[in-house]
Tab-separated table of C-alpha atoms in Angstrom:
chain	number	residue	atom	x	y	z
Z	1	UNK	CA	17.481	-12.331	-39.236
Z	2	UNK	CA	18.747	-11.161	-35.923
Z	3	UNK	CA	18.622	-14.426	-33.285
Z	4	UNK	CA	16.828	-12.428	-31.443
Z	5	UNK	CA	13.695	-12.151	-33.465
Z	6	UNK	CA	14.225	-15.630	-34.840
Z	7	UNK	CA	11.248	-17.460	-33.745
Z	8	UNK	CA	9.788	-20.915	-34.592
Z	9	UNK	CA	6.740	-21.330	-36.866
Z	10	UNK	CA	3.749	-22.320	-34.954
Z	11	UNK	CA	3.585	-24.852	-38.053
Z	12	UNK	CA	7.048	-25.973	-36.684
Z	13	UNK	CA	5.786	-26.263	-33.384
Z	14	UNK	CA	2.413	-27.884	-33.867
Z	15	UNK	CA	1.901	-30.557	-36.359
Z	16	UNK	CA	-1.428	-31.034	-38.680
Z	17	UNK	CA	-2.219	-34.244	-38.628
Z	18	UNK	CA	-0.681	-35.162	-34.865
Z	19	UNK	CA	-1.543	-31.675	-32.937
Z	20	UNK	CA	2.360	-32.043	-32.375
Z	21	UNK	CA	6.086	-32.851	-33.602
Z	22	UNK	CA	5.314	-36.241	-32.865
Z	23	UNK	CA	8.546	-38.596	-33.305
Z	24	UNK	CA	7.335	-40.423	-29.918
Z	25	UNK	CA	4.937	-43.073	-29.567
Z	26	UNK	CA	1.876	-41.952	-27.900
Z	27	UNK	CA	1.390	-44.075	-24.234
Z	28	UNK	CA	-0.695	-41.712	-21.973
Z	29	UNK	CA	-4.111	-41.360	-21.427
Z	30	UNK	CA	-6.020	-38.818	-18.998
Z	31	UNK	CA	-6.038	-40.691	-15.912
Z	32	UNK	CA	-2.182	-41.250	-16.720
Z	33	UNK	CA	-0.941	-37.743	-16.638
Z	34	UNK	CA	-2.787	-37.240	-13.072
Z	35	UNK	CA	-0.348	-39.938	-11.863
Z	36	UNK	CA	2.964	-38.205	-13.202
Z	37	UNK	CA	1.289	-35.024	-11.758
Z	38	UNK	CA	1.159	-36.471	-8.319
Z	39	UNK	CA	4.294	-38.201	-9.002
Z	40	UNK	CA	6.601	-35.417	-9.171
Z	41	UNK	CA	4.457	-32.504	-6.790
Z	42	UNK	CA	3.868	-35.307	-3.859
Z	43	UNK	CA	7.273	-36.062	-2.423
Z	44	UNK	CA	8.899	-36.393	1.330
Z	45	UNK	CA	8.007	-32.589	1.847
Z	46	UNK	CA	4.382	-33.678	2.410
Z	47	UNK	CA	4.947	-34.907	6.024
Z	48	UNK	CA	7.211	-32.521	7.084
Z	49	UNK	CA	6.793	-28.996	5.313
Z	50	UNK	CA	3.704	-28.186	7.312
Z	51	UNK	CA	5.747	-28.827	10.595
Z	52	UNK	CA	8.463	-26.466	9.573
Z	53	UNK	CA	6.741	-23.773	8.626
Z	54	UNK	CA	4.344	-23.894	11.281
Z	55	UNK	CA	7.130	-24.171	13.781
Z	56	UNK	CA	9.550	-21.456	12.423
Z	57	UNK	CA	7.591	-19.209	10.203
Z	58	UNK	CA	3.620	-18.987	10.547
Z	59	UNK	CA	1.921	-21.090	13.036
Z	60	UNK	CA	-1.319	-22.319	13.041
Z	61	UNK	CA	-1.409	-19.977	9.888
Z	62	UNK	CA	0.355	-22.394	8.174
Z	63	UNK	CA	-3.279	-23.427	6.776
Z	64	UNK	CA	-3.558	-20.388	5.178
Z	65	UNK	CA	-0.090	-20.209	3.739
Z	66	UNK	CA	-1.356	-23.706	1.739
Z	67	UNK	CA	-4.252	-21.954	0.813
Z	68	UNK	CA	-2.248	-18.989	-0.643
Z	69	UNK	CA	0.253	-21.357	-2.345
Z	70	UNK	CA	-2.433	-23.077	-3.996
Z	71	UNK	CA	-4.127	-20.441	-5.735
Z	72	UNK	CA	-0.666	-19.053	-6.765
Z	73	UNK	CA	0.505	-22.324	-8.308
Z	74	UNK	CA	-2.882	-22.886	-9.960
Z	75	UNK	CA	-2.859	-19.797	-11.214
Z	76	UNK	CA	0.839	-20.602	-13.176
Z	77	UNK	CA	-0.972	-24.080	-13.956
Z	78	UNK	CA	-4.002	-22.908	-15.814
Z	79	UNK	CA	-1.316	-20.358	-18.349
Z	80	UNK	CA	0.974	-23.463	-18.833
Z	81	UNK	CA	-2.965	-25.474	-19.814
Z	82	UNK	CA	-3.324	-22.899	-22.318
Z	83	UNK	CA	0.013	-23.065	-24.041
Z	84	UNK	CA	0.210	-27.000	-23.911
Z	85	UNK	CA	-3.350	-26.632	-25.274
Z	86	UNK	CA	-2.077	-24.986	-28.291
Z	87	UNK	CA	1.521	-26.205	-28.969
Z	88	UNK	CA	1.427	-29.808	-27.274
Z	89	UNK	CA	5.082	-30.700	-27.300
Z	90	UNK	CA	7.268	-32.244	-25.048
Z	91	UNK	CA	9.498	-29.099	-25.244
Z	92	UNK	CA	6.622	-27.339	-22.686
Z	93	UNK	CA	8.140	-23.756	-21.792
Z	94	UNK	CA	11.204	-24.082	-23.765
Z	95	UNK	CA	9.050	-24.450	-26.849
Z	96	UNK	CA	6.322	-22.127	-26.029
Z	97	UNK	CA	9.381	-19.252	-25.419
Z	98	UNK	CA	10.489	-20.172	-29.169
Z	99	UNK	CA	6.982	-19.349	-30.859
Z	100	UNK	CA	6.337	-16.643	-28.845
Z	101	UNK	CA	9.951	-14.534	-28.216
Z	102	UNK	CA	12.271	-16.029	-30.091
Z	103	UNK	CA	15.240	-18.690	-29.865
Z	104	UNK	CA	17.934	-16.630	-28.046
Z	105	UNK	CA	14.798	-16.792	-24.980
Z	106	UNK	CA	13.712	-19.940	-25.865
Z	107	UNK	CA	17.813	-21.084	-25.234
Z	108	UNK	CA	17.671	-19.391	-21.786
Z	109	UNK	CA	14.239	-21.014	-20.698
Z	110	UNK	CA	15.576	-24.553	-21.918
Z	111	UNK	CA	18.889	-23.294	-20.012
Z	112	UNK	CA	16.604	-22.667	-16.832
Z	113	UNK	CA	14.945	-25.890	-17.056
Z	114	UNK	CA	17.947	-27.822	-17.440
Z	115	UNK	CA	19.265	-26.134	-13.905
Z	116	UNK	CA	15.396	-27.288	-12.085
Z	117	UNK	CA	15.375	-30.674	-13.343
Z	118	UNK	CA	18.954	-32.254	-13.630
Z	119	UNK	CA	19.665	-30.307	-10.273
Z	120	UNK	CA	16.373	-31.462	-8.864
Z	121	UNK	CA	16.963	-35.110	-9.413
Z	122	UNK	CA	20.122	-35.082	-8.140
Z	123	UNK	CA	19.171	-33.294	-4.897
Z	124	UNK	CA	16.253	-34.899	-4.776
Z	125	UNK	CA	18.436	-38.512	-4.884
Z	126	UNK	CA	21.102	-37.432	-2.502
Z	127	UNK	CA	17.743	-36.794	0.225
Z	128	UNK	CA	15.994	-40.089	-0.869
Z	129	UNK	CA	19.438	-41.983	0.766
Z	130	UNK	CA	19.452	-39.947	3.256
Z	131	UNK	CA	15.819	-40.781	4.417
Z	132	UNK	CA	16.110	-44.464	2.980
Z	133	UNK	CA	18.710	-44.973	5.441
Z	134	UNK	CA	16.750	-42.734	8.689
Z	135	UNK	CA	13.887	-45.643	7.517
Z	136	UNK	CA	16.177	-48.566	8.051
Z	137	UNK	CA	17.371	-47.124	11.278
Z	138	UNK	CA	14.077	-46.912	12.771
Z	139	UNK	CA	13.566	-50.065	12.706
Z	140	UNK	CA	16.348	-50.915	14.867
Z	141	UNK	CA	18.776	-51.358	12.292
Z	142	UNK	CA	22.563	-50.271	12.965
Z	143	UNK	CA	23.488	-48.864	9.559
Z	144	UNK	CA	27.499	-48.861	9.609
Z	145	UNK	CA	29.412	-46.227	7.484
Z	146	UNK	CA	25.697	-43.918	7.293
Z	147	UNK	CA	27.859	-41.852	4.578
Z	148	UNK	CA	29.292	-44.539	2.400
Z	149	UNK	CA	25.606	-46.464	2.027
Z	150	UNK	CA	23.826	-43.087	1.133
Z	151	UNK	CA	26.597	-43.100	-1.647
Z	152	UNK	CA	25.543	-46.530	-2.602
Z	153	UNK	CA	21.967	-46.126	-2.320
Z	154	UNK	CA	21.904	-42.218	-4.512
Z	155	UNK	CA	24.330	-44.334	-7.026
Z	156	UNK	CA	21.779	-47.391	-7.039
Z	157	UNK	CA	18.405	-45.460	-6.966
Z	158	UNK	CA	19.817	-43.105	-10.407
Z	159	UNK	CA	20.727	-46.071	-11.869
Z	160	UNK	CA	17.406	-48.153	-11.862
Z	161	UNK	CA	15.558	-45.416	-12.483
Z	162	UNK	CA	17.855	-43.911	-15.249
Z	163	UNK	CA	17.349	-47.843	-16.619
Z	164	UNK	CA	13.764	-47.796	-16.171
Z	165	UNK	CA	13.337	-44.420	-18.407
Z	166	UNK	CA	15.398	-45.703	-21.204
Z	167	UNK	CA	13.925	-48.962	-21.451
Z	168	UNK	CA	10.714	-47.353	-22.417
Z	169	UNK	CA	7.442	-44.989	-21.186
Z	170	UNK	CA	5.352	-47.553	-20.832
Z	171	UNK	CA	7.731	-49.697	-18.051
Z	172	UNK	CA	8.130	-46.123	-16.160
Z	173	UNK	CA	4.583	-45.788	-16.217
Z	174	UNK	CA	3.906	-49.064	-14.821
Z	175	UNK	CA	5.836	-48.637	-11.946
Z	176	UNK	CA	4.925	-45.353	-11.479
Z	177	UNK	CA	1.020	-46.006	-11.008
Z	178	UNK	CA	2.182	-48.724	-8.626
Z	179	UNK	CA	4.648	-46.587	-6.603
Z	180	UNK	CA	2.432	-43.660	-6.566
Z	181	UNK	CA	-0.661	-45.779	-5.338
Z	182	UNK	CA	1.274	-47.000	-2.461
Z	183	UNK	CA	2.527	-43.745	-1.844
Z	184	UNK	CA	-1.130	-42.253	-1.482
Z	185	UNK	CA	-1.883	-45.316	0.457
Z	186	UNK	CA	0.662	-44.090	3.186
Z	187	UNK	CA	-0.831	-40.359	2.940
Z	188	UNK	CA	-4.393	-41.536	3.398
Z	189	UNK	CA	-3.389	-43.486	7.253
Z	190	UNK	CA	-1.809	-40.356	7.871
Z	191	UNK	CA	-4.828	-38.058	7.348
Z	192	UNK	CA	-7.322	-40.887	8.735
Z	193	UNK	CA	-5.173	-41.898	12.156
Z	194	UNK	CA	-4.197	-38.317	12.522
Z	195	UNK	CA	-7.475	-36.808	12.473
Z	196	UNK	CA	-8.491	-39.582	15.560
Z	197	UNK	CA	-6.308	-37.472	17.106
Z	198	UNK	CA	-7.186	-33.706	16.637
Z	199	UNK	CA	-7.640	-31.115	19.668
Z	200	UNK	CA	-9.213	-27.659	17.685
Z	201	UNK	CA	-7.689	-25.784	20.138
Z	202	UNK	CA	-4.084	-26.588	18.522
Z	203	UNK	CA	-5.689	-24.721	16.121
Z	204	UNK	CA	-6.165	-21.130	17.857
Z	205	UNK	CA	-7.341	-17.955	15.605
Z	206	UNK	CA	-4.218	-19.344	13.145
Z	207	UNK	CA	-2.513	-16.016	13.740
Z	208	UNK	CA	0.375	-15.524	15.717
Z	209	UNK	CA	1.769	-11.831	16.499
Z	210	UNK	CA	5.015	-11.071	14.351
Z	211	UNK	CA	8.416	-11.462	15.587
Z	212	UNK	CA	11.455	-9.974	14.430
Z	213	UNK	CA	14.446	-12.242	14.352
Z	214	UNK	CA	17.917	-11.198	15.170
Z	215	UNK	CA	19.507	-12.901	11.649
Z	216	UNK	CA	20.355	-10.841	9.224
Z	217	UNK	CA	17.901	-10.308	5.780
Z	218	UNK	CA	18.923	-13.187	3.514
Z	219	UNK	CA	16.414	-12.855	1.054
Z	220	UNK	CA	15.878	-10.330	-1.993
Z	221	UNK	CA	12.561	-9.117	0.443
Z	222	UNK	CA	13.763	-9.046	3.416
Z	223	UNK	CA	16.938	-6.764	2.323
Z	224	UNK	CA	14.217	-4.068	1.212
Z	225	UNK	CA	12.172	-4.547	4.467
Z	226	UNK	CA	15.257	-4.105	6.159
Z	227	UNK	CA	14.947	-6.897	8.702
Z	228	UNK	CA	13.779	-10.938	9.270
Z	229	UNK	CA	10.722	-11.419	10.383
Z	230	UNK	CA	8.300	-14.521	11.305
Z	231	UNK	CA	4.864	-15.326	12.370
Z	232	UNK	CA	1.933	-12.484	11.842
Z	233	UNK	CA	1.132	-12.056	8.215
Z	234	UNK	CA	4.138	-11.786	6.796
Z	235	UNK	CA	5.176	-14.853	8.135
Z	236	UNK	CA	1.905	-16.394	6.805
Z	237	UNK	CA	2.759	-15.237	3.015
Z	238	UNK	CA	6.886	-16.444	4.149
Z	239	UNK	CA	5.829	-19.715	4.345
Z	240	UNK	CA	3.551	-19.562	1.364
Z	241	UNK	CA	6.053	-19.233	-0.837
Z	242	UNK	CA	8.479	-21.882	0.703
Z	243	UNK	CA	5.073	-24.073	0.262
Z	244	UNK	CA	4.561	-23.009	-3.339
Z	245	UNK	CA	7.548	-24.656	-4.056
Z	246	UNK	CA	6.191	-27.942	-2.636
Z	247	UNK	CA	3.360	-27.996	-5.368
Z	248	UNK	CA	5.975	-27.164	-8.361
Z	249	UNK	CA	6.496	-29.940	-10.500
Z	250	UNK	CA	2.459	-29.871	-12.661
Z	251	UNK	CA	4.616	-28.399	-15.388
Z	252	UNK	CA	6.379	-31.600	-16.140
Z	253	UNK	CA	3.499	-32.967	-17.072
Z	254	UNK	CA	3.095	-30.378	-20.150
Z	255	UNK	CA	6.731	-32.145	-21.694
Z	256	UNK	CA	4.321	-35.760	-21.985
Z	257	UNK	CA	2.678	-33.911	-24.689
Z	258	UNK	CA	3.638	-35.668	-27.721
Z	259	UNK	CA	3.173	-38.909	-25.635
Z	260	UNK	CA	-0.714	-37.932	-25.193
Z	261	UNK	CA	-3.141	-38.850	-26.883
Z	262	UNK	CA	-5.819	-36.025	-27.568
Z	263	UNK	CA	-3.425	-34.094	-26.182
Z	264	UNK	CA	-4.526	-30.308	-26.698
Z	265	UNK	CA	-7.155	-31.301	-24.371
Z	266	UNK	CA	-6.065	-34.262	-22.108
Z	267	UNK	CA	-2.675	-32.005	-21.094
Z	268	UNK	CA	-4.427	-29.020	-19.512
Z	269	UNK	CA	-6.853	-31.387	-17.881
Z	270	UNK	CA	-4.202	-33.501	-16.185
Z	271	UNK	CA	-2.155	-30.578	-15.076
Z	272	UNK	CA	-4.969	-28.904	-13.667
Z	273	UNK	CA	-6.879	-32.019	-11.773
Z	274	UNK	CA	-2.836	-33.689	-10.485
Z	275	UNK	CA	-2.857	-29.956	-9.187
Z	276	UNK	CA	-6.092	-29.707	-7.095
Z	277	UNK	CA	-4.999	-32.915	-6.011
Z	278	UNK	CA	-2.001	-32.471	-4.404
Z	279	UNK	CA	-3.388	-29.695	-2.857
Z	280	UNK	CA	-5.728	-30.917	-1.292
Z	281	UNK	CA	-3.914	-33.504	0.382
Z	282	UNK	CA	-1.164	-30.891	1.295
Z	283	UNK	CA	-4.054	-29.575	3.298
Z	284	UNK	CA	-5.367	-32.584	4.990
Z	285	UNK	CA	-1.917	-33.118	5.869
Z	286	UNK	CA	-1.148	-29.735	6.995
Z	287	UNK	CA	-4.734	-30.006	9.074
Z	288	UNK	CA	-3.502	-33.368	10.804
Z	289	UNK	CA	-0.044	-32.187	11.977
Z	290	UNK	CA	-0.971	-28.380	13.180
Z	291	UNK	CA	-4.392	-30.019	14.654
Z	292	UNK	CA	-2.389	-33.446	16.772
Z	293	UNK	CA	-0.167	-30.613	18.543
Z	294	UNK	CA	0.579	-26.925	19.033
Z	295	UNK	CA	3.212	-25.424	17.144
Z	296	UNK	CA	5.205	-24.579	19.633
Z	297	UNK	CA	5.897	-28.465	20.529
Z	298	UNK	CA	6.464	-29.586	16.889
Z	299	UNK	CA	10.059	-30.883	16.286
Z	300	UNK	CA	11.722	-29.057	12.978
Z	301	UNK	CA	13.739	-32.063	12.269
Z	302	UNK	CA	10.856	-34.505	12.268
Z	303	UNK	CA	7.558	-32.786	12.550
Z	304	UNK	CA	5.137	-35.500	11.932
Z	305	UNK	CA	6.671	-38.351	13.097
Z	306	UNK	CA	7.288	-36.288	16.376
Z	307	UNK	CA	3.896	-35.515	16.482
Z	308	UNK	CA	2.170	-39.249	15.887
Z	309	UNK	CA	5.128	-40.146	18.978
Z	310	UNK	CA	3.588	-37.551	21.229
Z	311	UNK	CA	-0.297	-39.157	21.067
Z	312	UNK	CA	1.205	-42.410	21.261
Z	313	UNK	CA	0.938	-43.612	17.639
Z	314	UNK	CA	4.678	-44.398	17.436
Z	315	UNK	CA	4.191	-47.313	14.595
Z	316	UNK	CA	2.566	-44.190	12.298
Z	317	UNK	CA	6.631	-43.385	12.086
Z	318	UNK	CA	7.534	-46.506	9.757
Z	319	UNK	CA	4.427	-45.432	7.361
Z	320	UNK	CA	5.661	-42.336	7.222
Z	321	UNK	CA	9.223	-43.475	6.009
Z	322	UNK	CA	7.632	-45.948	3.733
Z	323	UNK	CA	5.586	-42.927	2.065
Z	324	UNK	CA	8.340	-40.543	2.518
Z	325	UNK	CA	10.788	-43.194	0.615
Z	326	UNK	CA	7.987	-44.162	-2.196
Z	327	UNK	CA	7.184	-40.294	-2.882
Z	328	UNK	CA	10.827	-39.316	-3.288
Z	329	UNK	CA	11.294	-42.527	-5.438
Z	330	UNK	CA	8.374	-41.690	-7.997
Z	331	UNK	CA	9.601	-37.632	-7.994
Z	332	UNK	CA	13.206	-38.816	-9.256
Z	333	UNK	CA	11.589	-40.827	-12.144
Z	334	UNK	CA	9.232	-38.199	-13.719
Z	335	UNK	CA	12.234	-35.515	-13.296
Z	336	UNK	CA	14.504	-37.641	-15.518
Z	337	UNK	CA	11.106	-38.463	-17.529
Z	338	UNK	CA	10.590	-34.459	-17.965
Z	339	UNK	CA	14.456	-33.515	-17.936
Z	340	UNK	CA	14.968	-36.187	-21.044
Z	341	UNK	CA	11.628	-34.736	-23.350
Z	342	UNK	CA	13.158	-31.179	-22.174
Z	343	UNK	CA	16.866	-31.898	-23.563
Z	344	UNK	CA	14.933	-34.125	-26.730
Z	345	UNK	CA	13.408	-31.081	-27.936
Z	346	UNK	CA	15.896	-28.990	-27.543
Z	347	UNK	CA	18.762	-30.960	-29.819
Z	348	UNK	CA	15.864	-31.972	-32.180
Z	349	UNK	CA	16.275	-27.875	-32.895
Z	350	UNK	CA	19.629	-27.938	-32.940
Z	351	UNK	CA	20.503	-25.798	-30.265
Z	352	UNK	CA	22.695	-29.027	-28.489
Z	353	UNK	CA	23.826	-31.515	-30.420
Z	354	UNK	CA	21.320	-33.666	-32.716
Z	355	UNK	CA	22.879	-37.129	-31.878
Z	356	UNK	CA	20.684	-36.621	-28.206
Z	357	UNK	CA	17.153	-36.361	-30.567
Z	358	UNK	CA	18.158	-39.767	-31.851
Z	359	UNK	CA	14.523	-42.379	-30.883
Z	360	UNK	CA	15.407	-45.923	-30.172
Z	361	UNK	CA	14.312	-48.148	-32.777
Z	362	UNK	CA	13.890	-51.006	-29.996
Z	363	UNK	CA	12.754	-49.189	-27.002
Z	364	UNK	CA	11.305	-46.556	-28.841
Z	365	UNK	CA	12.177	-43.726	-26.287
Z	366	UNK	CA	15.343	-40.955	-26.412
Z	367	UNK	CA	17.607	-43.631	-24.748
Z	368	UNK	CA	20.597	-42.161	-25.458
Z	369	UNK	CA	19.821	-38.362	-24.218
Z	370	UNK	CA	18.561	-40.312	-21.317
Z	371	UNK	CA	21.391	-42.143	-20.231
Z	372	UNK	CA	23.215	-39.291	-20.435
Z	373	UNK	CA	20.879	-37.247	-18.474
Z	374	UNK	CA	21.306	-40.221	-15.469
Z	375	UNK	CA	25.518	-39.959	-15.831
Z	376	UNK	CA	25.015	-36.363	-14.894
Z	377	UNK	CA	22.363	-36.492	-12.142
Z	378	UNK	CA	24.547	-39.417	-10.627
Z	379	UNK	CA	28.303	-36.977	-11.053
Z	380	UNK	CA	26.558	-33.997	-9.250
Z	381	UNK	CA	24.679	-36.043	-6.361
Z	382	UNK	CA	28.154	-38.198	-5.892
Z	383	UNK	CA	30.555	-34.575	-6.081
Z	384	UNK	CA	28.568	-31.972	-5.433
Z	385	UNK	CA	26.798	-30.771	-2.223
Z	386	UNK	CA	23.424	-30.460	-3.714
Z	387	UNK	CA	21.380	-30.488	-0.834
Z	388	UNK	CA	23.036	-27.023	0.097
Z	389	UNK	CA	21.619	-25.578	-3.601
Z	390	UNK	CA	18.103	-26.529	-3.599
Z	391	UNK	CA	16.919	-23.131	-3.883
Z	392	UNK	CA	18.406	-22.988	-7.165
Z	393	UNK	CA	15.626	-25.713	-8.610
Z	394	UNK	CA	13.460	-23.224	-7.092
Z	395	UNK	CA	14.421	-20.103	-9.244
Z	396	UNK	CA	14.864	-21.675	-12.448
Z	397	UNK	CA	11.081	-23.294	-12.168
Z	398	UNK	CA	10.349	-19.873	-11.376
Z	399	UNK	CA	11.903	-18.234	-14.327
Z	400	UNK	CA	9.931	-20.434	-16.391
Z	401	UNK	CA	6.616	-19.956	-15.126
Z	402	UNK	CA	6.945	-16.453	-15.365
Z	403	UNK	CA	7.884	-16.067	-19.193
Z	404	UNK	CA	4.939	-18.558	-19.632
Z	405	UNK	CA	2.264	-16.141	-17.984
Z	406	UNK	CA	4.099	-13.324	-19.938
Z	407	UNK	CA	3.738	-15.406	-23.124
Z	408	UNK	CA	0.060	-16.158	-22.496
Z	409	UNK	CA	-0.997	-12.257	-23.186
Z	410	UNK	CA	1.718	-12.120	-25.696
Z	411	UNK	CA	0.378	-14.870	-27.533
Z	412	UNK	CA	-3.344	-13.985	-27.478
Z	413	UNK	CA	-2.245	-10.954	-28.948
Z	414	UNK	CA	0.287	-11.871	-31.231
Z	415	UNK	CA	-1.256	-15.158	-32.767
Z	416	UNK	CA	-5.036	-14.947	-31.635
Z	417	UNK	CA	-5.662	-16.975	-34.322
Z	418	UNK	CA	-4.087	-20.569	-33.220
Z	419	UNK	CA	-7.085	-23.333	-32.188
Z	420	UNK	CA	-6.907	-23.216	-28.482
Z	421	UNK	CA	-7.748	-26.513	-26.362
Z	422	UNK	CA	-8.059	-24.663	-22.997
Z	423	UNK	CA	-8.123	-20.488	-22.509
Z	424	UNK	CA	-7.109	-19.199	-19.345
Z	425	UNK	CA	-10.620	-17.607	-17.936
Z	426	UNK	CA	-10.286	-13.815	-17.327
Z	427	UNK	CA	-7.161	-13.126	-19.797
Z	428	UNK	CA	-5.145	-11.550	-19.751
Z	429	UNK	CA	-6.234	-10.265	-16.086
Z	430	UNK	CA	-5.127	-14.008	-14.658
Z	431	UNK	CA	-2.361	-14.371	-16.277
Z	432	UNK	CA	-1.022	-10.983	-15.187
Z	433	UNK	CA	-2.083	-12.052	-11.311
Z	434	UNK	CA	0.548	-15.260	-12.534
Z	435	UNK	CA	3.440	-12.932	-13.365
Z	436	UNK	CA	2.809	-11.047	-10.097
Z	437	UNK	CA	2.672	-13.993	-7.610
Z	438	UNK	CA	5.628	-15.627	-9.635
Z	439	UNK	CA	7.962	-12.546	-9.029
Z	440	UNK	CA	6.182	-12.508	-5.108
Z	441	UNK	CA	7.812	-16.024	-5.057
Z	442	UNK	CA	11.107	-15.587	-6.938
Z	443	UNK	CA	11.716	-12.307	-4.208
Z	444	UNK	CA	11.447	-14.430	-1.133
Z	445	UNK	CA	14.566	-16.346	-2.543
Z	446	UNK	CA	18.127	-15.598	-1.115
Z	447	UNK	CA	20.340	-13.249	-2.782
Z	448	UNK	CA	22.809	-15.359	-3.226
Z	449	UNK	CA	20.733	-17.809	-5.379
Z	450	UNK	CA	19.553	-14.806	-7.383
Z	451	UNK	CA	23.683	-14.647	-7.593
Z	452	UNK	CA	24.409	-18.197	-8.773
Z	453	UNK	CA	21.543	-18.313	-11.191
Z	454	UNK	CA	23.164	-15.323	-12.948
Z	455	UNK	CA	26.297	-17.163	-13.313
Z	456	UNK	CA	24.455	-20.014	-13.977
Z	457	UNK	CA	22.361	-18.132	-17.293
Z	458	UNK	CA	26.037	-16.248	-18.311
Z	459	UNK	CA	27.747	-19.695	-18.911
Z	460	UNK	CA	24.533	-20.545	-20.622
Z	461	UNK	CA	24.334	-17.600	-22.843
Z	462	UNK	CA	28.060	-18.098	-23.553
Z	463	UNK	CA	27.345	-21.397	-24.890
Z	464	UNK	CA	24.333	-20.943	-26.824
Z	465	UNK	CA	26.623	-17.911	-28.752
Z	466	UNK	CA	29.503	-20.125	-29.402
Z	467	UNK	CA	27.521	-23.674	-30.483
Z	468	UNK	CA	23.469	-23.116	-30.169
Z	469	UNK	CA	23.122	-19.908	-32.447
Z	470	UNK	CA	25.351	-21.556	-35.322
Z	471	UNK	CA	23.904	-24.924	-35.231
Z	472	UNK	CA	19.742	-23.834	-34.897
Z	473	UNK	CA	17.862	-25.358	-37.658
Z	474	UNK	CA	16.339	-21.915	-38.128
Z	475	UNK	CA	19.714	-20.862	-39.200
Z	476	UNK	CA	19.769	-23.494	-42.232
Z	477	UNK	CA	16.351	-22.788	-43.920
Z	478	UNK	CA	17.044	-24.949	-47.016
Z	479	UNK	CA	17.230	-27.906	-44.663
Z	480	UNK	CA	15.326	-30.754	-46.099
Z	481	UNK	CA	13.465	-30.967	-42.673
Z	482	UNK	CA	13.487	-29.762	-39.221
Z	483	UNK	CA	13.093	-33.064	-37.712
Z	484	UNK	CA	14.239	-36.060	-39.355
Z	485	UNK	CA	13.374	-38.454	-36.653
Z	486	UNK	CA	9.366	-38.908	-37.622
Z	487	UNK	CA	10.466	-42.384	-39.235
Z	488	UNK	CA	10.136	-43.799	-35.276
Z	489	UNK	CA	6.601	-42.371	-34.945
Z	490	UNK	CA	3.999	-45.457	-34.001
């Protein structure tokens, strides 16, 4: 059979007894999934993105941008919810694509997820180090050789969090609960204190007349438009594209399905609830940001901190620093967890070396692949200028979003008999809208990002043709068991 047409049978993606291909211990409860989602969706960006976009792109209309971005991400989240309730597996979009579209497409999505999660861990670790050094400096402590100190901090945080994930999901979950709780306290303080210093006049009528920029078009959309613009309705929608990137991460909750009790119902609820809570928190911080000072006076470098200083509440700077450091710590932790589960699934299917699918008898986690991921993240963060490549993380995510939205439509037609714990309402309308919204976000990415993404995918396809296609377990139907690691169940 052609590799392109070779699809994973639904019975192989989901087990009759457990609801998934279990070889990982069940550790997550519904509330844990919400914390997992908040751990990755709410990072340091919650303290900066509203101010940055208000000052440079949307003005007070950034509030509308947050609403538009929230709706676009909710559409994608609903699609993920349906597929994860039908195929509750650690492979997430990779496995969904394997069942619906075929092996080569699954590999492409898996390769895109590797780009998203592996680069994201390195990017966030580098940002975490910079923010940590800045937080120390805000206490008046001089940091000599700041660049060297950042390099050391990157190494320390990645080793520490990789170790936590390798030691077991329960260890990581306990640490996540503590850090997310502390992070939410910091965000709550920002909202409560900020609300006492609001000036309604700063909101205006949420609309600023459009302005043409002198810069050359950089994104795909700007090339079609023929110019770069800011503010006006174009600015509101352009800011929504940037803001949607802050919400990305709910999809990682789907990778926890094999470790969740009653996954077909719990995982969709966890994803949707965490996204709703994150959207409300982002909106609240945005209201505070825009309401405290005029958008024309916002500092792009440290918007929220400068706003609190402007209204005379200097001590809030330290609260923001603490929230930012904690926020990025949880993001790195969840990214490593998500990347581990995706690679574990790909290895279990034979598309990458099957040794990586080994589950530790002692810790009941895929320790080997976790250590590999941590090592690669360290190399990337230390030796590659990852902060200049952030949009590669985004395009990998959006590429998977597009396939998931299309997958809901195709699976409804091709496999209507499959049991679903959650169904997207108004299908195929809402999945189609999700696909269109995702494409809109993608055309707002830089042309250079598309070029690098094309090179990454071309290299990935070569890897598949050389290794994955021949070692896939679907290429060996006579094998006695596709997933021999079930003996490690708990």
